[in-house]
Amino acid sequence: MRTPFVEGPDGVRLAVSDAGPVSGVPSVLFVHGFAQSRHCWDPVLEGGLARSFRLVALDLRGHGDSDKPEGDAPYVEGIHFADDLHAVIQGLGLERPVVVAWSYGGVLVGDYLRHRGDSALGGLFFVAASLKTGKPARALFGPGMLANARGLLSDQEETYASAARDFLQACAARQVPGAFADESLRDMLRVPPHVRRALLARTEDYSAELERRTCPVTTLHGELDQVVLPAMSSELVLPRVPGARGVSLPGVGHLPFIEARPDFEGALSAFVTSCREALGG
């Protein structure tokens, strides 16, 4: 696993994990969710997909090993996230990557579409991804998010830690595997309060960006997701994207790449291959 840093245009350093062949194969860029890190994707980057594809995951600004600038502007102004993703794509020489966006990662990919378009992308693979936020989107989120939101905003360490534990357990339909839960909790505790508050204060709707995009789209959602409800995919994304495919996984919650990794990897592999064929590669 290669672990370089990429510098964004405003000087923010972004930590990256880079697995698989560097050239000659399709690239996949993984974008994590709220208060997580690139390490949530480690089971995928360390698995069989790395034999066929270049797999890259980044720590978003304010998360993991990436820089955590002060203030609200670096997190509420979406152009910063758009520029960060662009910097990783350009800095690592990713040619028309398929972007995999999980949960809140959908917001940041929405920022990219809004400010950069999709001409540099090979496809979009939305995994229980949020593409609408704030009070107008409340009906698209489940109790796993809504019941813990206040605690996730707290600057009191114990209050935040308790809410983070409850949130993580709500992410799985049954139980989050112990090692993954421990690592995820450590990641969540590294995210400063000002970052969490800024992200959850955003009210966004990327419907127009979805309608304008031209690259292929697939959504994947666990039927039992209680964080981002399946309606986010079935009612918000798919109706706006002609030709898009929706994959629904029974018995799975908000962590399909952990709870049903073979199904997740199979669906992603098929999508990346189809995107490559569509590009004539």
PDB file of C-alpha atoms in Angstrom:
ATOM      1  CA  MET A   1       0.000   0.000   0.000  1.00  0.00           C
ATOM      2  CA  ARG A   2       1.470   3.322  -1.075  1.00  0.00           C
ATOM      3  CA  THR A   3       0.644   6.221   1.277  1.00  0.00           C
ATOM      4  CA  PRO A   4       1.604   9.561  -0.278  1.00  0.00           C
ATOM      5  CA  PHE A   5       0.333  13.040   0.495  1.00  0.00           C
ATOM      6  CA  VAL A   6      -1.213  15.320  -2.116  1.00  0.00           C
ATOM      7  CA  GLU A   7      -1.353  19.084  -1.644  1.00  0.00           C
ATOM      8  CA  GLY A   8      -4.532  20.936  -2.515  1.00  0.00           C
ATOM      9  CA  PRO A   9      -4.528  24.380  -4.142  1.00  0.00           C
ATOM     10  CA  ASP A  10      -4.929  26.153  -0.788  1.00  0.00           C
ATOM     11  CA  GLY A  11      -1.991  24.269   0.740  1.00  0.00           C
ATOM     12  CA  VAL A  12      -4.010  21.639   2.636  1.00  0.00           C
ATOM     13  CA  ARG A  13      -2.164  18.315   2.633  1.00  0.00           C
ATOM     14  CA  LEU A  14      -4.344  15.289   1.915  1.00  0.00           C
ATOM     15  CA  ALA A  15      -3.342  11.788   3.021  1.00  0.00           C
ATOM     16  CA  VAL A  16      -3.884   9.052   0.455  1.00  0.00           C
ATOM     17  CA  SER A  17      -3.756   5.250   0.289  1.00  0.00           C
ATOM     18  CA  ASP A  18      -2.900   3.883  -3.152  1.00  0.00           C
ATOM     19  CA  ALA A  19      -3.095   0.164  -3.956  1.00  0.00           C
ATOM     20  CA  GLY A  20      -2.875  -1.997  -7.068  1.00  0.00           C
ATOM     21  CA  PRO A  21      -1.083  -1.399 -10.369  1.00  0.00           C
ATOM     22  CA  VAL A  22      -0.149   2.217 -11.080  1.00  0.00           C
ATOM     23  CA  SER A  23      -0.866   2.113 -14.807  1.00  0.00           C
ATOM     24  CA  GLY A  24      -2.613   0.057 -17.449  1.00  0.00           C
ATOM     25  CA  VAL A  25      -5.742  -0.618 -15.393  1.00  0.00           C
ATOM     26  CA  PRO A  26      -8.876   1.389 -14.506  1.00  0.00           C
ATOM     27  CA  SER A  27      -8.663   3.675 -11.455  1.00  0.00           C
ATOM     28  CA  VAL A  28     -11.145   3.882  -8.602  1.00  0.00           C
ATOM     29  CA  LEU A  29     -11.197   6.783  -6.134  1.00  0.00           C
ATOM     30  CA  PHE A  30     -12.916   6.132  -2.774  1.00  0.00           C
ATOM     31  CA  VAL A  31     -14.459   8.985  -0.753  1.00  0.00           C
ATOM     32  CA  HIS A  32     -15.357   8.243   2.873  1.00  0.00           C
ATOM     33  CA  GLY A  33     -18.230   9.530   4.972  1.00  0.00           C
ATOM     34  CA  PHE A  34     -18.751  11.887   7.904  1.00  0.00           C
ATOM     35  CA  ALA A  35     -15.989  11.765  10.541  1.00  0.00           C
ATOM     36  CA  GLN A  36     -14.397   8.662   9.022  1.00  0.00           C
ATOM     37  CA  SER A  37     -11.081   8.236   7.200  1.00  0.00           C
ATOM     38  CA  ARG A  38      -9.567   6.487   4.208  1.00  0.00           C
ATOM     39  CA  HIS A  39      -8.959   3.465   6.436  1.00  0.00           C
ATOM     40  CA  CYS A  40     -12.639   2.507   6.334  1.00  0.00           C
ATOM     41  CA  TRP A  41     -11.819   1.300   2.800  1.00  0.00           C
ATOM     42  CA  ASP A  42      -8.786  -0.801   3.856  1.00  0.00           C
ATOM     43  CA  PRO A  43     -10.613  -4.166   3.563  1.00  0.00           C
ATOM     44  CA  VAL A  44     -11.422  -3.309  -0.053  1.00  0.00           C
ATOM     45  CA  LEU A  45      -8.000  -1.884  -0.927  1.00  0.00           C
ATOM     46  CA  GLU A  46      -6.331  -4.943   0.567  1.00  0.00           C
ATOM     47  CA  GLY A  47      -8.645  -7.388  -1.230  1.00  0.00           C
ATOM     48  CA  GLY A  48      -8.860  -8.948  -4.654  1.00  0.00           C
ATOM     49  CA  LEU A  49      -9.939  -5.811  -6.560  1.00  0.00           C
ATOM     50  CA  ALA A  50      -6.374  -4.491  -6.283  1.00  0.00           C
ATOM     51  CA  ARG A  51      -5.287  -7.170  -8.753  1.00  0.00           C
ATOM     52  CA  SER A  52      -7.424  -5.640 -11.497  1.00  0.00           C
ATOM     53  CA  PHE A  53      -7.747  -1.949 -10.631  1.00  0.00           C
ATOM     54  CA  ARG A  54      -5.804   0.909  -9.124  1.00  0.00           C
ATOM     55  CA  LEU A  55      -7.567   1.718  -5.861  1.00  0.00           C
ATOM     56  CA  VAL A  56      -7.082   5.111  -4.211  1.00  0.00           C
ATOM     57  CA  ALA A  57      -8.674   6.391  -0.998  1.00  0.00           C
ATOM     58  CA  LEU A  58      -8.115   9.804   0.572  1.00  0.00           C
ATOM     59  CA  ASP A  59      -8.604  11.399   3.956  1.00  0.00           C
ATOM     60  CA  LEU A  60     -10.837  14.405   3.443  1.00  0.00           C
ATOM     61  CA  ARG A  61      -9.645  17.708   4.880  1.00  0.00           C
ATOM     62  CA  GLY A  62     -10.394  17.786   8.598  1.00  0.00           C
ATOM     63  CA  HIS A  63     -10.182  13.986   8.819  1.00  0.00           C
ATOM     64  CA  GLY A  64      -7.623  11.273   9.446  1.00  0.00           C
ATOM     65  CA  ASP A  65      -4.055  12.240   8.596  1.00  0.00           C
ATOM     66  CA  SER A  66      -5.022  15.154   6.348  1.00  0.00           C
ATOM     67  CA  ASP A  67      -4.634  18.754   7.477  1.00  0.00           C
ATOM     68  CA  LYS A  68      -7.400  20.255   9.590  1.00  0.00           C
ATOM     69  CA  PRO A  69      -7.562  23.997   8.901  1.00  0.00           C
ATOM     70  CA  GLU A  70      -9.351  26.196  11.419  1.00  0.00           C
ATOM     71  CA  GLY A  71     -12.630  27.998  10.808  1.00  0.00           C
ATOM     72  CA  ASP A  72     -15.860  27.112   9.017  1.00  0.00           C
ATOM     73  CA  ALA A  73     -15.090  28.298   5.487  1.00  0.00           C
ATOM     74  CA  PRO A  74     -12.758  25.409   4.574  1.00  0.00           C
ATOM     75  CA  TYR A  75     -15.663  22.987   5.161  1.00  0.00           C
ATOM     76  CA  VAL A  76     -18.881  24.838   4.285  1.00  0.00           C
ATOM     77  CA  GLU A  77     -17.633  26.234   0.961  1.00  0.00           C
ATOM     78  CA  GLY A  78     -17.905  23.235  -1.337  1.00  0.00           C
ATOM     79  CA  ILE A  79     -15.331  24.466  -3.807  1.00  0.00           C
ATOM     80  CA  HIS A  80     -12.610  23.408  -1.358  1.00  0.00           C
ATOM     81  CA  PHE A  81     -13.718  19.774  -1.472  1.00  0.00           C
ATOM     82  CA  ALA A  82     -14.058  19.966  -5.254  1.00  0.00           C
ATOM     83  CA  ASP A  83     -10.506  21.272  -5.488  1.00  0.00           C
ATOM     84  CA  ASP A  84      -9.238  18.578  -3.109  1.00  0.00           C
ATOM     85  CA  LEU A  85     -10.677  15.767  -5.236  1.00  0.00           C
ATOM     86  CA  HIS A  86      -9.301  17.422  -8.356  1.00  0.00           C
ATOM     87  CA  ALA A  87      -5.865  17.682  -6.723  1.00  0.00           C
ATOM     88  CA  VAL A  88      -5.843  13.956  -5.937  1.00  0.00           C
ATOM     89  CA  ILE A  89      -6.987  13.003  -9.446  1.00  0.00           C
ATOM     90  CA  GLN A  90      -4.366  15.225 -11.045  1.00  0.00           C
ATOM     91  CA  GLY A  91      -1.609  14.639  -8.514  1.00  0.00           C
ATOM     92  CA  LEU A  92      -1.764  10.850  -8.822  1.00  0.00           C
ATOM     93  CA  GLY A  93      -2.428  10.888 -12.550  1.00  0.00           C
ATOM     94  CA  LEU A  94      -5.782   9.106 -12.316  1.00  0.00           C
ATOM     95  CA  GLU A  95      -7.265   8.872 -15.783  1.00  0.00           C
ATOM     96  CA  ARG A  96     -11.071   9.029 -15.809  1.00  0.00           C
ATOM     97  CA  PRO A  97     -11.440   7.315 -12.406  1.00  0.00           C
ATOM     98  CA  VAL A  98     -14.673   5.810 -11.176  1.00  0.00           C
ATOM     99  CA  VAL A  99     -15.492   7.698  -7.959  1.00  0.00           C
ATOM    100  CA  VAL A 100     -17.013   5.692  -5.105  1.00  0.00           C
ATOM    101  CA  ALA A 101     -18.809   7.971  -2.639  1.00  0.00           C
ATOM    102  CA  TRP A 102     -20.106   6.607   0.649  1.00  0.00           C
ATOM    103  CA  SER A 103     -22.616   8.408   2.879  1.00  0.00           C
ATOM    104  CA  TYR A 104     -21.573  12.072   3.399  1.00  0.00           C
ATOM    105  CA  GLY A 105     -19.023  11.502   0.665  1.00  0.00           C
ATOM    106  CA  GLY A 106     -21.911  12.027  -1.740  1.00  0.00           C
ATOM    107  CA  VAL A 107     -22.070  15.672  -0.672  1.00  0.00           C
ATOM    108  CA  LEU A 108     -18.406  16.176  -1.492  1.00  0.00           C
ATOM    109  CA  VAL A 109     -18.731  14.482  -4.854  1.00  0.00           C
ATOM    110  CA  GLY A 110     -21.747  16.733  -5.423  1.00  0.00           C
ATOM    111  CA  ASP A 111     -19.415  19.675  -4.746  1.00  0.00           C
ATOM    112  CA  TYR A 112     -17.039  18.313  -7.355  1.00  0.00           C
ATOM    113  CA  LEU A 113     -19.810  17.984  -9.938  1.00  0.00           C
ATOM    114  CA  ARG A 114     -21.024  21.511  -9.172  1.00  0.00           C
ATOM    115  CA  HIS A 115     -17.634  23.160  -9.571  1.00  0.00           C
ATOM    116  CA  ARG A 116     -15.740  20.828 -11.920  1.00  0.00           C
ATOM    117  CA  GLY A 117     -18.332  18.893 -13.895  1.00  0.00           C
ATOM    118  CA  ASP A 118     -17.753  15.224 -14.740  1.00  0.00           C
ATOM    119  CA  SER A 119     -15.551  15.366 -17.838  1.00  0.00           C
ATOM    120  CA  ALA A 120     -12.573  13.976 -15.898  1.00  0.00           C
ATOM    121  CA  LEU A 121     -14.569  11.086 -14.392  1.00  0.00           C
ATOM    122  CA  GLY A 122     -15.247   7.605 -15.714  1.00  0.00           C
ATOM    123  CA  GLY A 123     -18.306   6.943 -13.569  1.00  0.00           C
ATOM    124  CA  LEU A 124     -20.037   7.540 -10.237  1.00  0.00           C
ATOM    125  CA  PHE A 125     -20.751   4.714  -7.786  1.00  0.00           C
ATOM    126  CA  PHE A 126     -22.908   6.061  -4.956  1.00  0.00           C
ATOM    127  CA  VAL A 127     -22.881   3.865  -1.833  1.00  0.00           C
ATOM    128  CA  ALA A 128     -25.716   4.890   0.514  1.00  0.00           C
ATOM    129  CA  ALA A 129     -24.633   8.354  -0.527  1.00  0.00           C
ATOM    130  CA  SER A 130     -26.231  11.568   0.655  1.00  0.00           C
ATOM    131  CA  LEU A 131     -26.920  13.987  -2.196  1.00  0.00           C
ATOM    132  CA  LYS A 132     -29.295  16.215  -0.277  1.00  0.00           C
ATOM    133  CA  THR A 133     -28.714  17.593   3.232  1.00  0.00           C
ATOM    134  CA  GLY A 134     -30.217  19.909   5.831  1.00  0.00           C
ATOM    135  CA  LYS A 135     -33.801  20.265   7.041  1.00  0.00           C
ATOM    136  CA  PRO A 136     -35.348  19.848   3.548  1.00  0.00           C
ATOM    137  CA  ALA A 137     -33.748  16.383   3.409  1.00  0.00           C
ATOM    138  CA  ARG A 138     -34.769  15.233   6.884  1.00  0.00           C
ATOM    139  CA  ALA A 139     -37.173  12.563   5.577  1.00  0.00           C
ATOM    140  CA  LEU A 140     -34.276  10.906   3.729  1.00  0.00           C
ATOM    141  CA  PHE A 141     -32.332  10.155   6.922  1.00  0.00           C
ATOM    142  CA  GLY A 142     -33.085   7.475   9.466  1.00  0.00           C
ATOM    143  CA  PRO A 143     -32.922   7.277  13.274  1.00  0.00           C
ATOM    144  CA  GLY A 144     -29.292   6.176  13.203  1.00  0.00           C
ATOM    145  CA  MET A 145     -28.414   9.674  12.048  1.00  0.00           C
ATOM    146  CA  LEU A 146     -31.210  11.783  13.510  1.00  0.00           C
ATOM    147  CA  ALA A 147     -31.048  10.351  17.041  1.00  0.00           C
ATOM    148  CA  ASN A 148     -27.300  10.920  17.278  1.00  0.00           C
ATOM    149  CA  ALA A 149     -26.872  14.201  15.414  1.00  0.00           C
ATOM    150  CA  ARG A 150     -26.834  16.436  18.498  1.00  0.00           C
ATOM    151  CA  GLY A 151     -24.189  14.321  20.204  1.00  0.00           C
ATOM    152  CA  LEU A 152     -22.072  14.198  17.039  1.00  0.00           C
ATOM    153  CA  LEU A 153     -21.907  17.998  17.152  1.00  0.00           C
ATOM    154  CA  SER A 154     -20.811  18.177  20.800  1.00  0.00           C
ATOM    155  CA  ASP A 155     -17.462  19.613  21.836  1.00  0.00           C
ATOM    156  CA  GLN A 156     -17.671  17.589  25.068  1.00  0.00           C
ATOM    157  CA  GLU A 157     -15.407  14.597  24.573  1.00  0.00           C
ATOM    158  CA  GLU A 158     -17.491  12.049  26.482  1.00  0.00           C
ATOM    159  CA  THR A 159     -20.758  13.183  24.922  1.00  0.00           C
ATOM    160  CA  TYR A 160     -19.266  12.973  21.450  1.00  0.00           C
ATOM    161  CA  ALA A 161     -17.635   9.598  22.093  1.00  0.00           C
ATOM    162  CA  SER A 162     -20.924   8.134  23.320  1.00  0.00           C
ATOM    163  CA  ALA A 163     -22.820   9.447  20.300  1.00  0.00           C
ATOM    164  CA  ALA A 164     -20.080   8.155  17.986  1.00  0.00           C
ATOM    165  CA  ARG A 165     -20.381   4.650  19.469  1.00  0.00           C
ATOM    166  CA  ASP A 166     -24.167   4.682  19.084  1.00  0.00           C
ATOM    167  CA  PHE A 167     -23.885   6.000  15.550  1.00  0.00           C
ATOM    168  CA  LEU A 168     -21.427   3.290  14.539  1.00  0.00           C
ATOM    169  CA  GLN A 169     -23.647   0.534  15.922  1.00  0.00           C
ATOM    170  CA  ALA A 170     -26.584   1.999  13.999  1.00  0.00           C
ATOM    171  CA  CYS A 171     -24.572   1.747  10.790  1.00  0.00           C
ATOM    172  CA  ALA A 172     -24.833  -2.053  10.605  1.00  0.00           C
ATOM    173  CA  ALA A 173     -28.006  -4.091  10.267  1.00  0.00           C
ATOM    174  CA  ARG A 174     -26.701  -6.526  12.879  1.00  0.00           C
ATOM    175  CA  GLN A 175     -23.434  -5.613  14.575  1.00  0.00           C
ATOM    176  CA  VAL A 176     -20.378  -3.730  13.401  1.00  0.00           C
ATOM    177  CA  PRO A 177     -17.335  -6.057  13.435  1.00  0.00           C
ATOM    178  CA  GLY A 178     -15.209  -5.278  16.487  1.00  0.00           C
ATOM    179  CA  ALA A 179     -11.957  -4.343  14.738  1.00  0.00           C
ATOM    180  CA  PHE A 180     -13.737  -2.097  12.249  1.00  0.00           C
ATOM    181  CA  ALA A 181     -15.772  -0.456  15.035  1.00  0.00           C
ATOM    182  CA  ASP A 182     -12.643   0.239  17.092  1.00  0.00           C
ATOM    183  CA  GLU A 183     -10.782   1.739  14.132  1.00  0.00           C
ATOM    184  CA  SER A 184     -13.792   3.803  13.089  1.00  0.00           C
ATOM    185  CA  LEU A 185     -14.262   5.160  16.594  1.00  0.00           C
ATOM    186  CA  ARG A 186     -10.604   6.211  16.732  1.00  0.00           C
ATOM    187  CA  ASP A 187     -11.081   7.993  13.408  1.00  0.00           C
ATOM    188  CA  MET A 188     -14.199   9.769  14.626  1.00  0.00           C
ATOM    189  CA  LEU A 189     -12.466  11.000  17.779  1.00  0.00           C
ATOM    190  CA  ARG A 190      -9.762  12.641  15.649  1.00  0.00           C
ATOM    191  CA  VAL A 191     -12.220  14.968  13.893  1.00  0.00           C
ATOM    192  CA  PRO A 192     -12.343  18.376  15.644  1.00  0.00           C
ATOM    193  CA  PRO A 193     -15.680  19.866  16.731  1.00  0.00           C
ATOM    194  CA  HIS A 194     -15.459  22.803  14.321  1.00  0.00           C
ATOM    195  CA  VAL A 195     -15.137  20.395  11.391  1.00  0.00           C
ATOM    196  CA  ARG A 196     -18.121  18.292  12.482  1.00  0.00           C
ATOM    197  CA  ARG A 197     -20.310  21.327  13.092  1.00  0.00           C
ATOM    198  CA  ALA A 198     -19.461  22.896   9.747  1.00  0.00           C
ATOM    199  CA  LEU A 199     -20.200  19.720   7.789  1.00  0.00           C
ATOM    200  CA  LEU A 200     -23.535  19.037   9.461  1.00  0.00           C
ATOM    201  CA  ALA A 201     -24.599  22.676   9.139  1.00  0.00           C
ATOM    202  CA  ARG A 202     -24.636  22.477   5.348  1.00  0.00           C
ATOM    203  CA  THR A 203     -27.920  22.494   3.417  1.00  0.00           C
ATOM    204  CA  GLU A 204     -27.353  21.203  -0.099  1.00  0.00           C
ATOM    205  CA  ASP A 205     -29.278  19.634  -2.971  1.00  0.00           C
ATOM    206  CA  TYR A 206     -27.332  18.177  -5.895  1.00  0.00           C
ATOM    207  CA  SER A 207     -30.345  17.247  -8.020  1.00  0.00           C
ATOM    208  CA  ALA A 208     -29.353  19.688 -10.756  1.00  0.00           C
ATOM    209  CA  GLU A 209     -25.805  18.351 -10.811  1.00  0.00           C
ATOM    210  CA  LEU A 210     -27.097  14.801 -11.163  1.00  0.00           C
ATOM    211  CA  GLU A 211     -29.277  15.803 -14.069  1.00  0.00           C
ATOM    212  CA  ARG A 212     -26.377  17.562 -15.842  1.00  0.00           C
ATOM    213  CA  ARG A 213     -23.781  14.822 -15.459  1.00  0.00           C
ATOM    214  CA  THR A 214     -22.993  12.636 -18.463  1.00  0.00           C
ATOM    215  CA  CYS A 215     -20.912   9.793 -16.998  1.00  0.00           C
ATOM    216  CA  PRO A 216     -22.519   6.464 -15.944  1.00  0.00           C
ATOM    217  CA  VAL A 217     -24.057   6.135 -12.482  1.00  0.00           C
ATOM    218  CA  THR A 218     -24.833   3.205 -10.198  1.00  0.00           C
ATOM    219  CA  THR A 219     -26.276   3.404  -6.694  1.00  0.00           C
ATOM    220  CA  LEU A 220     -25.826   0.681  -4.076  1.00  0.00           C
ATOM    221  CA  HIS A 221     -27.877   0.708  -0.886  1.00  0.00           C
ATOM    222  CA  GLY A 222     -28.565  -1.700   1.951  1.00  0.00           C
ATOM    223  CA  GLU A 223     -32.283  -2.317   2.355  1.00  0.00           C
ATOM    224  CA  LEU A 224     -32.004  -1.969   6.151  1.00  0.00           C
ATOM    225  CA  ASP A 225     -29.962   1.259   6.158  1.00  0.00           C
ATOM    226  CA  GLN A 226     -31.060   3.383   9.122  1.00  0.00           C
ATOM    227  CA  VAL A 227     -28.595   6.230   8.559  1.00  0.00           C
ATOM    228  CA  VAL A 228     -29.197   7.291   4.962  1.00  0.00           C
ATOM    229  CA  LEU A 229     -32.520   5.775   3.982  1.00  0.00           C
ATOM    230  CA  PRO A 230     -32.759   3.799   0.703  1.00  0.00           C
ATOM    231  CA  ALA A 231     -35.108   6.504  -0.591  1.00  0.00           C
ATOM    232  CA  MET A 232     -32.031   8.722  -1.064  1.00  0.00           C
ATOM    233  CA  SER A 233     -31.012   6.405  -3.891  1.00  0.00           C
ATOM    234  CA  SER A 234     -34.379   5.230  -5.197  1.00  0.00           C
ATOM    235  CA  GLU A 235     -36.285   8.530  -5.060  1.00  0.00           C
ATOM    236  CA  LEU A 236     -33.616  11.230  -5.350  1.00  0.00           C
ATOM    237  CA  VAL A 237     -30.823   9.824  -7.524  1.00  0.00           C
ATOM    238  CA  LEU A 238     -32.207   7.192  -9.883  1.00  0.00           C
ATOM    239  CA  PRO A 239     -35.161   9.200 -11.270  1.00  0.00           C
ATOM    240  CA  ARG A 240     -32.763  11.984 -12.300  1.00  0.00           C
ATOM    241  CA  VAL A 241     -30.204   9.820 -14.083  1.00  0.00           C
ATOM    242  CA  PRO A 242     -31.409   8.064 -17.227  1.00  0.00           C
ATOM    243  CA  GLY A 243     -29.825   4.645 -17.561  1.00  0.00           C
ATOM    244  CA  ALA A 244     -28.603   4.542 -13.979  1.00  0.00           C
ATOM    245  CA  ARG A 245     -28.694   1.188 -12.212  1.00  0.00           C
ATOM    246  CA  GLY A 246     -29.713   0.685  -8.598  1.00  0.00           C
ATOM    247  CA  VAL A 247     -28.362  -2.211  -6.555  1.00  0.00           C
ATOM    248  CA  SER A 248     -30.298  -3.059  -3.381  1.00  0.00           C
ATOM    249  CA  LEU A 249     -28.786  -5.460  -0.841  1.00  0.00           C
ATOM    250  CA  PRO A 250     -31.232  -7.293   1.468  1.00  0.00           C
ATOM    251  CA  GLY A 251     -30.301  -7.673   5.114  1.00  0.00           C
ATOM    252  CA  VAL A 252     -27.637  -4.951   4.863  1.00  0.00           C
ATOM    253  CA  GLY A 253     -27.381  -1.608   6.622  1.00  0.00           C
ATOM    254  CA  HIS A 254     -25.193   1.456   6.060  1.00  0.00           C
ATOM    255  CA  LEU A 255     -21.934  -0.506   5.633  1.00  0.00           C
ATOM    256  CA  PRO A 256     -22.381  -2.640   2.508  1.00  0.00           C
ATOM    257  CA  PHE A 257     -18.629  -2.744   1.828  1.00  0.00           C
ATOM    258  CA  ILE A 258     -18.185  -4.339   5.272  1.00  0.00           C
ATOM    259  CA  GLU A 259     -21.469  -6.219   5.794  1.00  0.00           C
ATOM    260  CA  ALA A 260     -21.629  -7.690   2.291  1.00  0.00           C
ATOM    261  CA  ARG A 261     -18.161  -7.142   0.856  1.00  0.00           C
ATOM    262  CA  PRO A 262     -18.339  -9.850  -1.857  1.00  0.00           C
ATOM    263  CA  ASP A 263     -21.599  -8.371  -3.181  1.00  0.00           C
ATOM    264  CA  PHE A 264     -20.199  -4.853  -2.955  1.00  0.00           C
ATOM    265  CA  GLU A 265     -16.981  -5.774  -4.743  1.00  0.00           C
ATOM    266  CA  GLY A 266     -18.847  -7.723  -7.407  1.00  0.00           C
ATOM    267  CA  ALA A 267     -21.147  -4.808  -8.173  1.00  0.00           C
ATOM    268  CA  LEU A 268     -18.265  -2.321  -8.187  1.00  0.00           C
ATOM    269  CA  SER A 269     -16.079  -4.513 -10.403  1.00  0.00           C
ATOM    270  CA  ALA A 270     -18.870  -4.938 -12.945  1.00  0.00           C
ATOM    271  CA  PHE A 271     -19.537  -1.189 -12.958  1.00  0.00           C
ATOM    272  CA  VAL A 272     -15.872  -0.218 -13.388  1.00  0.00           C
ATOM    273  CA  THR A 273     -15.516  -2.703 -16.249  1.00  0.00           C
ATOM    274  CA  SER A 274     -18.639  -1.368 -17.964  1.00  0.00           C
ATOM    275  CA  CYS A 275     -17.395   2.224 -17.596  1.00  0.00           C
ATOM    276  CA  ARG A 276     -14.039   1.251 -19.117  1.00  0.00           C
ATOM    277  CA  GLU A 277     -15.801  -0.420 -22.044  1.00  0.00           C
ATOM    278  CA  ALA A 278     -17.995   2.646 -22.546  1.00  0.00           C
ATOM    279  CA  LEU A 279     -14.834   4.751 -22.821  1.00  0.00           C
ATOM    280  CA  GLY A 280     -13.475   2.339 -25.420  1.00  0.00           C
ATOM    281  CA  GLY A 281     -10.697   1.026 -23.165  1.00  0.00           C
TER     282      GLY A 281
END
